[in-house]
Coordinates of N, CA and C in Angstrom, one line a residue:
M570 N -16.1 65.5 8.9 CA -15.6 66.8 8.2 C -15.7 68.0 9.1
H571 N -14.8 69.0 8.9 CA -15.1 70.3 9.7 C -16.1 71.1 9.1
S572 N -16.6 71.8 9.9 CA -17.7 72.8 9.4 C -17.3 73.7 8.3
E573 N -16.1 74.0 8.3 CA -15.7 74.7 7.0 C -15.8 73.9 5.8
Q574 N -15.4 72.8 5.8 CA -15.5 71.7 4.7 C -17.0 71.6 4.4
I575 N -17.9 71.4 5.2 CA -19.2 71.2 5.0 C -19.9 72.4 4.4
R576 N -19.6 73.6 4.8 CA -20.0 74.8 4.1 C -19.3 75.0 2.6
A577 N -18.2 74.6 2.5 CA -17.4 74.7 1.1 C -18.1 73.9 0.2
C578 N -18.5 72.5 0.6 CA -19.1 71.4 -0.2 C -20.5 72.0 -0.5
G579 N -21.2 72.5 0.5 CA -22.6 73.1 0.0 C -22.5 74.2 -1.0
D580 N -21.6 75.1 -0.7 CA -21.4 76.1 -1.7 C -20.9 75.6 -3.1
E581 N -20.2 74.7 -3.2 CA -19.7 74.0 -4.4 C -20.9 73.5 -5.1
L582 N -21.8 72.6 -4.3 CA -23.0 72.0 -5.1 C -24.1 73.1 -5.4
Y583 N -24.2 74.2 -4.6 CA -25.1 75.2 -5.0 C -24.6 75.8 -6.4
M584 N -23.3 76.1 -6.5 CA -22.9 76.9 -7.7 C -23.0 75.7 -8.8
A585 N -22.9 74.6 -8.6 CA -23.0 73.6 -9.7 C -24.4 73.5 -10.1
L586 N -25.5 73.7 -9.2 CA -26.7 73.8 -9.5 C -27.1 75.0 -10.4
R587 N -26.7 76.1 -10.0 CA -27.0 77.3 -10.7 C -26.1 77.4 -12.2
Q588 N -25.1 77.0 -12.2 CA -24.3 76.9 -13.3 C -24.4 75.9 -14.3
R589 N -25.1 74.8 -13.9 CA -25.4 73.5 -14.7 C -24.0 73.0 -14.9
E590 N -23.3 72.6 -13.9 CA -21.8 72.1 -14.0 C -21.9 70.7 -13.2
T591 N -21.0 69.9 -13.3 CA -20.9 68.8 -12.4 C -19.5 69.0 -11.6
V592 N -19.4 68.3 -10.5 CA -18.4 68.2 -9.6 C -17.8 66.8 -9.4
A593 N -16.6 66.6 -9.1 CA -16.1 65.3 -8.6 C -16.7 64.7 -7.5
P594 N -16.9 63.4 -7.4 CA -17.6 62.8 -6.2 C -16.9 63.2 -4.9
L595 N -17.7 63.7 -3.9 CA -17.3 64.1 -2.7 C -16.7 63.0 -2.0
T596 N -17.1 61.7 -2.2 CA -16.7 60.6 -1.5 C -15.2 60.1 -2.1
E597 N -14.7 60.7 -3.3 CA -13.5 60.5 -3.7 C -12.5 61.4 -3.1
R598 N -13.1 62.6 -2.8 CA -12.1 63.8 -2.3 C -12.2 63.8 -0.7
F599 N -13.2 63.2 -0.1 CA -13.3 63.2 1.4 C -13.7 61.8 1.8
P600 N -12.8 60.9 1.8 CA -13.0 59.4 2.1 C -13.7 59.3 3.4
D601 N -13.6 60.1 4.3 CA -14.2 59.9 5.7 C -15.6 60.7 5.7
I602 N -16.2 61.3 4.7 CA -17.5 61.7 4.7 C -18.6 60.8 5.3
T603 N -19.2 61.3 6.3 CA -20.4 60.5 6.9 C -21.7 60.8 6.3
L604 N -22.8 60.1 6.6 CA -24.0 60.5 6.1 C -24.5 61.7 6.9
A605 N -24.1 62.0 8.1 CA -24.4 63.1 8.8 C -23.8 64.3 8.2
D606 N -22.6 64.3 7.8 CA -21.9 65.2 7.0 C -22.7 65.6 5.7
A607 N -23.1 64.6 5.1 CA -23.9 64.7 3.8 C -25.1 65.5 3.9
Y608 N -25.9 65.3 5.0 CA -27.0 65.9 5.2 C -26.7 67.3 5.8
Q609 N -25.6 67.7 6.3 CA -25.5 69.0 6.8 C -25.1 69.7 5.5
I610 N -24.4 69.1 4.5 CA -24.0 69.9 3.3 C -25.3 70.1 2.4
S611 N -26.2 69.3 2.5 CA -27.5 69.4 1.8 C -28.2 70.6 2.3
L612 N -28.3 70.6 3.7 CA -28.9 71.8 4.5 C -28.3 73.1 4.2
H613 N -27.0 73.2 4.0 CA -26.3 74.5 3.5 C -26.4 74.9 2.2
M614 N -26.6 73.8 1.2 CA -27.0 74.1 -0.3 C -28.4 74.7 -0.2
L615 N -29.3 74.2 0.7 CA -30.8 74.6 0.8 C -30.7 76.0 1.2
Q616 N -29.9 76.3 2.2 CA -29.8 77.7 2.7 C -29.6 78.6 1.6
R617 N -28.7 78.3 0.8 CA -28.2 79.4 -0.2 C -29.5 79.4 -1.2
R618 N -30.2 78.4 -1.6 CA -31.4 78.5 -2.4 C -32.4 79.3 -1.7
E619 N -32.6 79.1 -0.4 CA -33.5 80.1 0.3 C -33.1 81.4 0.3
Q620 N -31.9 81.7 0.4 CA -31.5 83.0 0.3 C -31.7 83.7 -1.2
D621 N -32.0 83.0 -2.2 CA -32.2 83.3 -3.4 C -33.9 83.5 -3.6
G622 N -34.6 83.2 -2.4 CA -36.0 83.4 -2.6 C -36.8 82.2 -2.7
E623 N -36.2 81.1 -2.9 CA -36.9 79.7 -3.1 C -37.6 79.3 -1.5
R624 N -38.5 78.7 -1.5 CA -39.1 78.3 -0.2 C -39.4 76.8 -0.3
V625 N -39.4 76.1 0.8 CA -39.6 74.7 0.9 C -41.1 74.5 0.8
I626 N -41.7 73.5 -0.2 CA -42.9 73.1 -0.4 C -43.2 71.8 0.0
G627 N -42.2 70.9 0.3 CA -42.2 69.6 0.5 C -41.0 68.8 0.7
K628 N -40.9 67.4 0.7 CA -39.8 66.7 0.8 C -39.9 65.4 -0.2
K629 N -38.8 64.8 -0.6 CA -38.9 63.6 -1.6 C -38.1 62.6 -0.7
I630 N -38.4 61.4 -0.9 CA -37.8 60.3 -0.6 C -37.1 59.5 -1.7
G631 N -35.9 59.1 -1.5 CA -35.2 58.4 -2.7 C -34.7 57.1 -2.2
L632 N -34.2 56.3 -3.0 CA -33.5 54.9 -2.8 C -34.5 54.2 -2.0
T633 N -35.7 54.0 -2.4 CA -36.7 53.2 -1.8 C -36.9 51.8 -2.4
S634 N -36.3 51.6 -3.5 CA -36.2 50.3 -4.1 C -35.1 49.4 -3.7
K635 N -35.3 48.3 -3.7 CA -34.1 47.1 -3.1 C -33.0 47.3 -4.3
A636 N -33.5 47.4 -5.7 CA -32.4 47.4 -6.6 C -31.6 48.5 -6.5
V637 N -32.1 49.9 -6.3 CA -31.3 50.9 -6.2 C -30.4 50.9 -4.9
Q638 N -31.0 50.5 -3.7 CA -30.4 50.3 -2.8 C -29.0 49.2 -2.9
N639 N -29.2 48.3 -3.5 CA -28.2 47.3 -3.6 C -27.1 47.7 -4.7
M640 N -27.5 48.7 -5.7 CA -26.6 49.5 -6.6 C -25.6 50.2 -5.8
L641 N -26.2 51.0 -4.7 CA -25.3 51.9 -4.0 C -24.7 51.2 -2.7
K642 N -25.1 50.0 -2.6 CA -24.7 49.2 -1.4 C -25.2 50.0 0.1
V643 N -26.3 50.3 -0.1 CA -26.8 50.9 1.1 C -28.3 50.0 1.6
G644 N -28.6 50.2 2.9 CA -29.8 49.4 3.3 C -30.9 50.5 3.8
Q645 N -30.9 51.6 3.3 CA -32.0 52.6 3.6 C -32.2 53.6 2.7
P646 N -33.4 54.2 2.8 CA -33.6 55.3 1.8 C -33.0 56.6 2.1
D647 N -33.1 57.7 1.4 CA -32.7 58.9 1.7 C -33.7 60.1 1.5
F648 N -33.5 61.3 1.8 CA -34.4 62.2 1.5 C -33.7 63.6 1.0
G649 N -34.6 64.5 0.4 CA -34.3 65.7 -0.1 C -35.5 66.7 0.1
F650 N -35.2 68.0 -0.2 CA -36.2 69.1 -0.1 C -36.7 69.5 -1.5
L651 N -38.1 69.8 -1.4 CA -38.6 70.4 -2.7 C -39.0 71.8 -2.5
T652 N -38.6 72.6 -3.4 CA -38.9 74.0 -3.2 C -39.8 74.4 -4.5
N653 N -40.4 75.6 -4.4 CA -41.6 76.3 -5.2 C -40.8 76.5 -6.5
A654 N -39.5 76.4 -6.8 CA -38.7 76.6 -8.1 C -38.7 75.3 -8.8
M655 N -39.0 74.2 -8.2 CA -39.0 73.0 -8.9 C -40.2 72.3 -9.4
V656 N -41.4 72.8 -9.2 CA -42.7 72.1 -9.3 C -43.4 72.6 -10.7
Y657 N -43.9 71.7 -11.4 CA -44.6 72.1 -12.7 C -46.1 71.3 -12.6
S658 N -46.9 71.8 -13.3 CA -48.3 71.4 -13.4 C -48.6 70.4 -14.6
Q659 N -49.6 69.6 -14.6 CA -49.9 68.6 -15.5 C -49.9 69.3 -17.0
G660 N -49.3 68.6 -17.8 CA -49.2 68.8 -19.2 C -48.4 70.1 -19.5
A661 N -47.5 70.6 -18.6 CA -46.6 71.7 -18.8 C -45.5 71.1 -19.5
E662 N -44.7 72.0 -20.2 CA -43.4 71.8 -20.9 C -42.4 72.0 -19.7
M663 N -41.5 71.1 -19.5 CA -40.4 71.1 -18.6 C -39.0 71.5 -19.3
P664 N -38.3 72.5 -19.0 CA -37.2 72.9 -19.7 C -35.9 72.2 -19.2
V665 N -35.9 70.9 -19.5 CA -34.7 70.3 -18.8 C -33.4 70.6 -19.5
S666 N -33.4 70.9 -20.7 CA -32.2 71.3 -21.5 C -31.6 72.6 -20.8
S667 N -32.3 73.4 -20.3 CA -31.7 74.7 -20.0 C -31.8 74.7 -18.4
T668 N -32.2 73.7 -17.7 CA -32.1 73.7 -16.2 C -31.4 72.8 -15.5
L669 N -31.4 71.5 -16.2 CA -30.7 70.3 -15.7 C -29.5 69.9 -16.4
I670 N -28.7 69.0 -15.8 CA -27.6 68.6 -16.4 C -27.7 67.3 -17.2
Q671 N -28.1 66.2 -16.3 CA -28.2 64.9 -16.7 C -29.4 64.3 -16.2
P672 N -30.6 64.6 -16.7 CA -32.0 64.5 -16.1 C -32.3 62.9 -16.3
R673 N -33.1 62.3 -15.4 CA -33.6 60.9 -15.6 C -35.0 61.1 -14.9
A674 N -36.1 60.6 -15.4 CA -37.5 60.7 -15.0 C -37.9 59.5 -14.4
E675 N -38.7 59.5 -13.4 CA -39.3 58.4 -12.7 C -40.7 58.6 -12.3
G676 N -41.7 57.6 -12.5 CA -43.0 57.7 -12.0 C -43.2 57.5 -10.6
E677 N -43.8 58.4 -9.8 CA -44.1 58.2 -8.4 C -45.6 58.6 -8.1
I678 N -45.9 58.4 -6.8 CA -47.1 58.9 -6.2 C -46.8 59.9 -5.2
A679 N -47.4 61.3 -5.3 CA -47.3 62.2 -4.4 C -48.4 62.2 -3.4
F680 N -48.0 62.6 -2.1 CA -48.9 62.6 -1.0 C -48.9 64.2 -0.7
I681 N -50.3 64.6 -0.6 CA -50.4 66.0 0.1 C -51.0 65.8 1.3
L682 N -50.4 66.5 2.3 CA -50.8 66.3 3.5 C -51.8 67.3 4.1
K683 N -52.7 66.9 5.1 CA -53.6 67.7 5.7 C -53.4 68.2 7.1
R684 N -52.4 67.4 7.7 CA -52.0 67.6 9.0 C -50.4 67.3 9.2
D685 N -49.9 67.7 10.3 CA -48.4 67.6 10.4 C -48.1 66.2 10.8
L686 N -46.9 65.7 10.6 CA -46.5 64.4 11.0 C -45.1 64.6 11.5
L687 N -44.9 64.3 12.8 CA -43.7 64.4 13.5 C -43.2 63.2 14.3
G688 N -42.3 62.5 13.8 CA -41.9 61.4 14.4 C -40.9 61.7 15.7
P689 N -40.6 60.6 16.5 CA -40.6 59.2 16.0 C -42.0 58.5 16.4
G690 N -42.1 57.3 16.0 CA -43.4 56.4 16.2 C -44.4 56.7 15.2
I691 N -44.2 57.3 14.0 CA -45.4 57.5 13.1 C -45.2 56.1 12.3
T692 N -46.6 55.7 12.0 CA -47.0 54.4 11.5 C -47.6 54.6 10.1
A693 N -47.6 53.6 9.4 CA -48.4 53.8 8.0 C -49.8 54.2 8.2
A694 N -50.5 53.7 9.4 CA -51.9 54.2 9.6 C -52.0 55.7 9.9
D695 N -50.8 56.3 10.6 CA -50.7 57.6 10.8 C -50.7 58.5 9.6
V696 N -49.8 58.0 8.7 CA -49.7 58.6 7.4 C -50.9 58.6 6.5
L697 N -51.7 57.5 6.6 CA -52.9 57.4 5.9 C -54.0 58.4 6.4
A698 N -54.0 58.6 7.8 CA -54.9 59.5 8.5 C -54.5 61.0 8.2
A699 N -53.2 61.3 7.9 CA -52.8 62.7 7.7 C -52.8 63.1 6.3
T700 N -53.1 62.1 5.4 CA -53.0 62.5 4.0 C -54.2 63.0 3.5
E701 N -54.2 64.3 2.7 CA -55.5 64.7 2.1 C -55.8 64.1 0.8
C702 N -54.6 63.9 0.0 CA -55.0 63.2 -1.3 C -53.7 62.8 -1.9
L703 N -53.8 62.0 -2.9 CA -52.7 61.3 -3.7 C -52.7 61.7 -5.2
I704 N -51.7 62.0 -5.7 CA -51.6 62.6 -7.1 C -50.5 61.8 -7.9
P705 N -50.8 61.1 -9.0 CA -49.7 60.9 -9.9 C -48.7 61.8 -10.1
C706 N -47.4 61.4 -10.4 CA -46.4 62.5 -10.6 C -45.3 62.0 -11.3
F707 N -44.4 62.9 -11.9 CA -43.1 62.6 -12.3 C -42.0 63.3 -11.4
E708 N -41.1 62.6 -11.1 CA -39.8 63.3 -10.4 C -38.7 63.1 -11.5
V709 N -38.1 64.2 -11.8 CA -37.0 64.3 -12.8 C -35.7 64.4 -11.9
V710 N -35.0 63.5 -11.7 CA -33.9 63.5 -10.9 C -32.7 64.0 -11.7
D711 N -31.7 64.7 -10.9 CA -30.5 65.1 -11.7 C -29.4 65.1 -10.7
S712 N -28.3 65.1 -11.1 CA -27.1 64.9 -10.2 C -26.0 66.1 -10.6
R713 N -25.5 66.7 -9.8 CA -24.5 67.7 -9.8 C -23.0 66.8 -9.7
I714 N -23.2 65.7 -9.6 CA -21.9 64.7 -9.4 C -21.7 64.1 -10.8
H715 N -20.4 64.2 -11.2 CA -20.0 63.9 -12.5 C -20.5 62.4 -12.9
D716 N -21.0 62.2 -14.0 CA -21.5 60.9 -14.6 C -22.3 60.1 -13.6
W717 N -23.0 60.7 -12.7 CA -23.7 59.9 -11.7 C -22.9 58.9 -11.0
K718 N -21.5 59.3 -10.6 CA -20.7 58.4 -10.0 C -21.1 58.6 -8.3
I719 N -22.1 58.2 -7.9 CA -22.4 58.5 -6.6 C -22.5 57.4 -5.6
A720 N -22.0 57.7 -4.5 CA -22.3 56.6 -3.3 C -23.4 57.4 -2.5
I721 N -23.9 56.8 -1.5 CA -25.2 57.4 -0.9 C -24.7 58.9 -0.2
Q722 N -23.5 59.0 0.2 CA -23.2 60.4 0.8 C -23.0 61.4 -0.3
D723 N -22.9 61.1 -1.6 CA -22.8 61.9 -2.7 C -24.3 62.5 -3.0
T724 N -25.1 61.5 -3.1 CA -26.5 61.9 -3.4 C -27.2 62.5 -2.3
V725 N -26.8 62.1 -1.2 CA -27.6 62.9 0.0 C -27.1 64.3 0.0
A726 N -25.7 64.5 -0.2 CA -25.2 66.0 -0.1 C -26.0 66.9 -1.1
D727 N -26.1 66.1 -2.2 CA -26.6 66.8 -3.4 C -28.2 66.8 -3.4
N728 N -28.7 67.1 -2.3 CA -30.1 67.1 -2.1 C -31.0 65.8 -2.6
A729 N -30.4 64.8 -2.5 CA -30.9 63.4 -2.9 C -31.1 63.5 -4.3
S730 N -30.4 64.2 -5.0 CA -30.2 64.2 -6.6 C -31.4 64.7 -7.1
S731 N -32.1 65.7 -6.4 CA -33.3 66.2 -6.8 C -33.1 67.2 -8.1
G732 N -34.2 67.3 -8.9 CA -34.2 68.2 -9.9 C -35.4 68.9 -10.2
L733 N -36.5 68.3 -10.8 CA -37.8 69.1 -10.9 C -38.8 67.9 -10.6
F734 N -40.0 68.4 -10.5 CA -41.1 67.5 -10.4 C -42.5 68.0 -11.0
L735 N -43.3 67.1 -11.6 CA -44.7 67.6 -12.0 C -45.8 66.7 -11.4
L736 N -46.9 67.4 -11.1 CA -48.0 66.9 -10.4 C -49.2 66.8 -11.6
G737 N -49.8 65.6 -11.6 CA -51.0 65.5 -12.3 C -52.2 66.5 -11.8
D738 N -53.2 66.5 -12.6 CA -54.4 67.4 -12.2 C -55.5 66.7 -11.6
R739 N -55.3 65.5 -11.3 CA -56.4 64.7 -10.5 C -55.9 64.3 -9.2
A740 N -56.7 64.5 -8.2 CA -56.3 64.2 -6.9 C -57.3 63.2 -6.3
V741 N -56.9 62.1 -5.7 CA -57.8 61.1 -5.1 C -57.5 60.9 -3.7
S742 N -58.7 60.4 -3.0 CA -58.5 60.0 -1.5 C -57.6 58.9 -1.4
P743 N -56.7 58.9 -0.3 CA -55.8 57.7 -0.1 C -56.7 56.5 0.3
R744 N -57.9 56.7 0.6 CA -58.7 55.6 1.1 C -59.4 54.7 0.0
R745 N -59.2 55.4 -1.1 CA -59.8 54.8 -2.4 C -58.8 54.0 -3.2
V746 N -57.5 54.0 -2.7 CA -56.5 53.1 -3.5 C -55.9 52.2 -2.5
D747 N -55.6 51.0 -3.0 CA -54.8 49.9 -2.4 C -53.3 50.3 -2.8
L748 N -52.6 51.0 -1.9 CA -51.3 51.5 -2.2 C -50.3 50.4 -2.5
A749 N -50.5 49.1 -1.8 CA -49.5 48.2 -2.0 C -49.6 47.5 -3.4
T750 N -50.9 47.4 -3.9 CA -51.1 46.6 -5.1 C -51.3 47.5 -6.4
C751 N -51.5 48.8 -6.2 CA -51.9 49.7 -7.4 C -50.6 49.6 -8.3
G752 N -51.2 49.5 -9.7 CA -50.1 49.4 -10.7 C -49.9 50.7 -11.5
M753 N -48.6 50.9 -12.0 CA -48.1 52.0 -12.6 C -47.6 51.6 -14.0
V754 N -47.9 52.3 -14.9 CA -47.4 52.2 -16.4 C -46.8 53.5 -16.9
V755 N -45.6 53.4 -17.3 CA -44.9 54.7 -17.9 C -44.7 54.5 -19.4
E756 N -45.1 55.5 -20.1 CA -44.9 55.6 -21.5 C -44.0 56.8 -21.8
K757 N -43.1 56.4 -23.0 CA -42.2 57.5 -23.3 C -42.4 57.6 -24.9
N758 N -42.8 58.7 -25.5 CA -43.0 58.9 -26.8 C -43.9 57.9 -27.5
G759 N -45.0 57.5 -26.6 CA -46.1 56.6 -27.2 C -45.9 55.1 -27.0
A760 N -44.7 54.8 -26.5 CA -44.5 53.3 -26.2 C -44.3 53.1 -24.6
V761 N -44.9 51.9 -24.2 CA -44.8 51.5 -22.8 C -43.2 51.2 -22.4
I762 N -42.6 51.8 -21.5 CA -41.1 51.6 -21.3 C -41.0 50.9 -19.8
S763 N -42.0 50.8 -18.9 CA -41.8 50.4 -17.6 C -43.3 50.2 -16.9
T764 N -43.3 49.2 -16.0 CA -44.4 48.9 -15.4 C -44.0 48.8 -13.9
G765 N -44.8 49.0 -12.9 CA -44.5 48.7 -11.5 C -45.6 48.5 -10.6
A766 N -45.5 48.5 -9.2 CA -46.6 48.5 -8.3 C -46.0 49.2 -7.1
G767 N -47.1 49.4 -6.3 CA -46.8 50.2 -4.9 C -45.8 49.4 -4.2
A768 N -45.9 48.1 -4.1 CA -45.1 47.4 -3.3 C -43.6 47.6 -3.6
A769 N -43.2 48.2 -4.8 CA -41.7 48.3 -5.0 C -41.2 49.3 -4.1
A770 N -42.0 50.2 -3.5 CA -41.3 51.2 -2.6 C -41.5 50.8 -1.2
L771 N -40.5 50.2 -0.5 CA -40.6 49.7 0.9 C -41.9 48.9 1.1
G772 N -42.5 48.2 0.2 CA -43.6 47.3 0.4 C -44.9 48.1 0.3
N773 N -44.8 49.4 0.4 CA -45.9 50.3 0.3 C -45.6 51.8 0.5
P774 N -46.0 52.6 -0.5 CA -45.5 54.1 -0.1 C -45.8 54.8 1.1
L775 N -46.9 54.2 1.7 CA -47.2 54.7 3.1 C -46.0 54.4 4.0
N776 N -45.4 53.3 3.9 CA -44.2 52.9 4.6 C -43.0 53.9 4.5
C777 N -42.9 54.4 3.2 CA -41.9 55.5 2.8 C -42.1 56.8 3.5
V778 N -43.4 57.3 3.5 CA -43.7 58.5 4.2 C -43.5 58.3 5.8
A779 N -43.9 57.2 6.2 CA -43.6 57.0 7.7 C -42.2 57.1 8.0
W780 N -41.3 56.3 7.3 CA -39.9 56.4 7.4 C -39.3 57.8 7.4
L781 N -39.8 58.6 6.4 CA -39.3 60.0 6.3 C -39.7 60.9 7.6
A782 N -41.0 60.7 8.0 CA -41.4 61.5 9.1 C -40.7 61.0 10.2
N783 N -40.4 59.6 10.5 CA -39.6 59.3 11.8 C -38.1 59.7 11.5
T784 N -37.6 59.6 10.3 CA -36.3 60.1 10.3 C -36.0 61.5 10.5
L785 N -36.9 62.5 9.9 CA -36.8 63.7 10.0 C -37.1 64.1 11.6
G786 N -38.0 63.4 12.0 CA -38.3 63.6 13.7 C -37.3 63.5 14.3
E787 N -36.1 62.6 14.1 CA -35.0 62.6 15.0 C -34.3 63.9 15.0
Q788 N -34.5 64.8 13.8 CA -33.8 66.1 13.9 C -34.8 67.2 14.3
G789 N -36.0 66.9 14.7 CA -37.0 67.9 15.1 C -37.8 68.4 14.1
I790 N -37.6 67.9 12.8 CA -38.2 68.4 11.6 C -39.6 67.8 11.4
A791 N -40.6 68.4 11.0 CA -42.0 67.8 10.9 C -42.2 67.9 9.4
L792 N -43.0 66.7 8.8 CA -43.7 66.9 7.6 C -45.0 67.8 7.9
K793 N -45.1 68.9 7.1 CA -46.2 69.9 7.6 C -47.4 69.7 6.7
A794 N -48.5 70.1 7.1 CA -49.7 70.2 6.4 C -49.6 71.1 5.2
G795 N -50.1 70.6 4.1 CA -49.9 71.3 3.0 C -48.8 70.9 2.0
E796 N -47.8 70.2 2.6 CA -46.5 69.9 1.8 C -46.8 68.7 0.7
V797 N -46.0 68.7 -0.3 CA -45.9 67.6 -1.3 C -44.8 66.6 -0.7
I798 N -45.3 65.3 -0.7 CA -44.3 64.4 -0.4 C -44.1 63.5 -1.5
L799 N -43.1 63.4 -2.1 CA -42.7 62.5 -3.1 C -42.3 61.1 -2.5
S800 N -43.1 60.0 -2.8 CA -42.9 58.9 -2.0 C -41.9 57.8 -2.5
G801 N -41.3 58.2 -3.5 CA -40.4 57.1 -4.2 C -40.8 56.4 -5.2
A802 N -39.8 56.1 -6.2 CA -40.0 55.5 -7.5 C -40.6 54.0 -7.5
L803 N -41.6 53.8 -8.2 CA -42.1 52.5 -8.5 C -41.5 51.8 -9.8
V804 N -40.8 52.5 -10.6 CA -40.4 52.1 -11.9 C -38.9 52.6 -12.2
P805 N -38.1 51.9 -12.9 CA -36.8 52.3 -13.1 C -36.7 53.9 -13.7
L806 N -35.5 54.5 -13.3 CA -35.2 55.8 -13.8 C -35.0 55.7 -15.5
E807 N -35.5 56.8 -16.1 CA -35.4 56.8 -17.5 C -34.7 58.2 -18.0
P808 N -33.5 58.0 -18.7 CA -32.9 59.2 -19.3 C -33.9 59.9 -20.2
V809 N -34.1 61.4 -20.0 CA -34.9 62.3 -21.0 C -34.0 63.2 -21.3
K810 N -34.6 63.9 -22.5 CA -34.0 64.9 -23.2 C -35.1 65.8 -23.9
A811 N -34.8 66.9 -24.4 CA -35.6 67.7 -25.1 C -36.5 67.0 -26.4
G812 N -37.6 67.3 -26.3 CA -38.3 66.6 -27.4 C -39.2 65.3 -26.8
D813 N -38.7 64.8 -25.8 CA -39.5 63.6 -25.3 C -40.8 64.0 -24.5
F814 N -41.6 63.1 -24.6 CA -43.0 63.1 -24.0 C -43.3 61.9 -23.2
M815 N -43.7 62.2 -21.9 CA -43.9 61.0 -21.1 C -45.2 61.0 -20.3
T816 N -45.9 59.9 -20.1 CA -47.1 59.8 -19.4 C -46.9 58.6 -18.3
V817 N -47.3 59.0 -17.0 CA -47.4 58.0 -16.1 C -48.8 57.8 -15.6
S818 N -49.4 56.5 -15.7 CA -50.7 56.1 -15.2 C -50.7 55.4 -13.9
V819 N -51.5 55.6 -13.0 CA -51.5 54.7 -11.8 C -53.0 54.3 -11.6
G820 N -53.1 52.9 -11.3 CA -54.4 52.4 -11.1 C -55.3 53.1 -10.0
G821 N -56.5 53.5 -10.3 CA -57.3 54.2 -9.3 C -56.9 55.7 -9.1
M822 N -55.9 56.2 -9.9 CA -55.6 57.6 -9.6 C -55.7 58.5 -10.8
G823 N -55.5 58.0 -12.0 CA -55.4 58.8 -13.2 C -53.9 58.8 -13.7
S824 N -53.7 59.8 -14.4 CA -52.3 59.9 -15.1 C -51.8 61.5 -14.9
A825 N -50.5 61.5 -15.4 CA -49.7 62.8 -15.5 C -48.9 62.8 -16.7
S826 N -48.8 63.8 -17.3 CA -47.9 63.8 -18.6 C -47.1 65.0 -18.7
V827 N -46.0 64.9 -19.3 CA -45.0 66.0 -19.3 C -44.3 65.9 -20.7
R828 N -44.1 67.2 -21.2 CA -43.2 67.2 -22.5 C -41.9 68.0 -22.0
F829 N -40.9 67.4 -22.4 CA -39.5 68.0 -22.1 C -38.9 68.9 -23.2
T830 N -38.4 70.0 -22.8 CA -37.9 70.9 -23.8 C -36.5 71.3 -23.5

């Protein structure tokens, strides 16, 4: 794609975010769009948000499960950026009906870093050593692409379909949890709707964060001390609407809950 097309697509997705509207899939309109093009579109969209006063507080990893990768016919995860306008705290009401378009919630494990990670060559052991604590969380993804008709280039361009996220109020040391085997239970309106384990995310959430550090490192971008890193879903996506209440519990970590308005 030409630089003018990349800027135009980034502007279009930014306006779709602000106006809560969807756009036709980019892959239908630009059949030659590459993954590199999509990330450049995402960065332009982020620049527009930063011009509004938002600031980056972390990153998210998506497409970590084999099921989702197979659905989109891809063999790798993707990533997006988290800003201060996206974060909510334990027990908060999250106004999805007034801020998002077609929200879906997923339980995840958030990493809070105590030192920078800059690839290449980052290992799971490096991630463990650089992690201050782990927190159960919800990511509520959203798509500015009509009816979630996304190929990987569409979701990457759209900041990895990021919406909002909520962090629990209990943090634990990463050395107190077996991240590959820890279990996750998600409840919606009082009923268990899904269960999962750490191995669902590239075998171990540590592997997800290492992948992100190495992938961003190719562009000279570091994961920074103090940042929140959402390490990928351990359970299926769940559509949510105003009035829903959800809880995610992770073995050895506690829980997080959110009410949607």
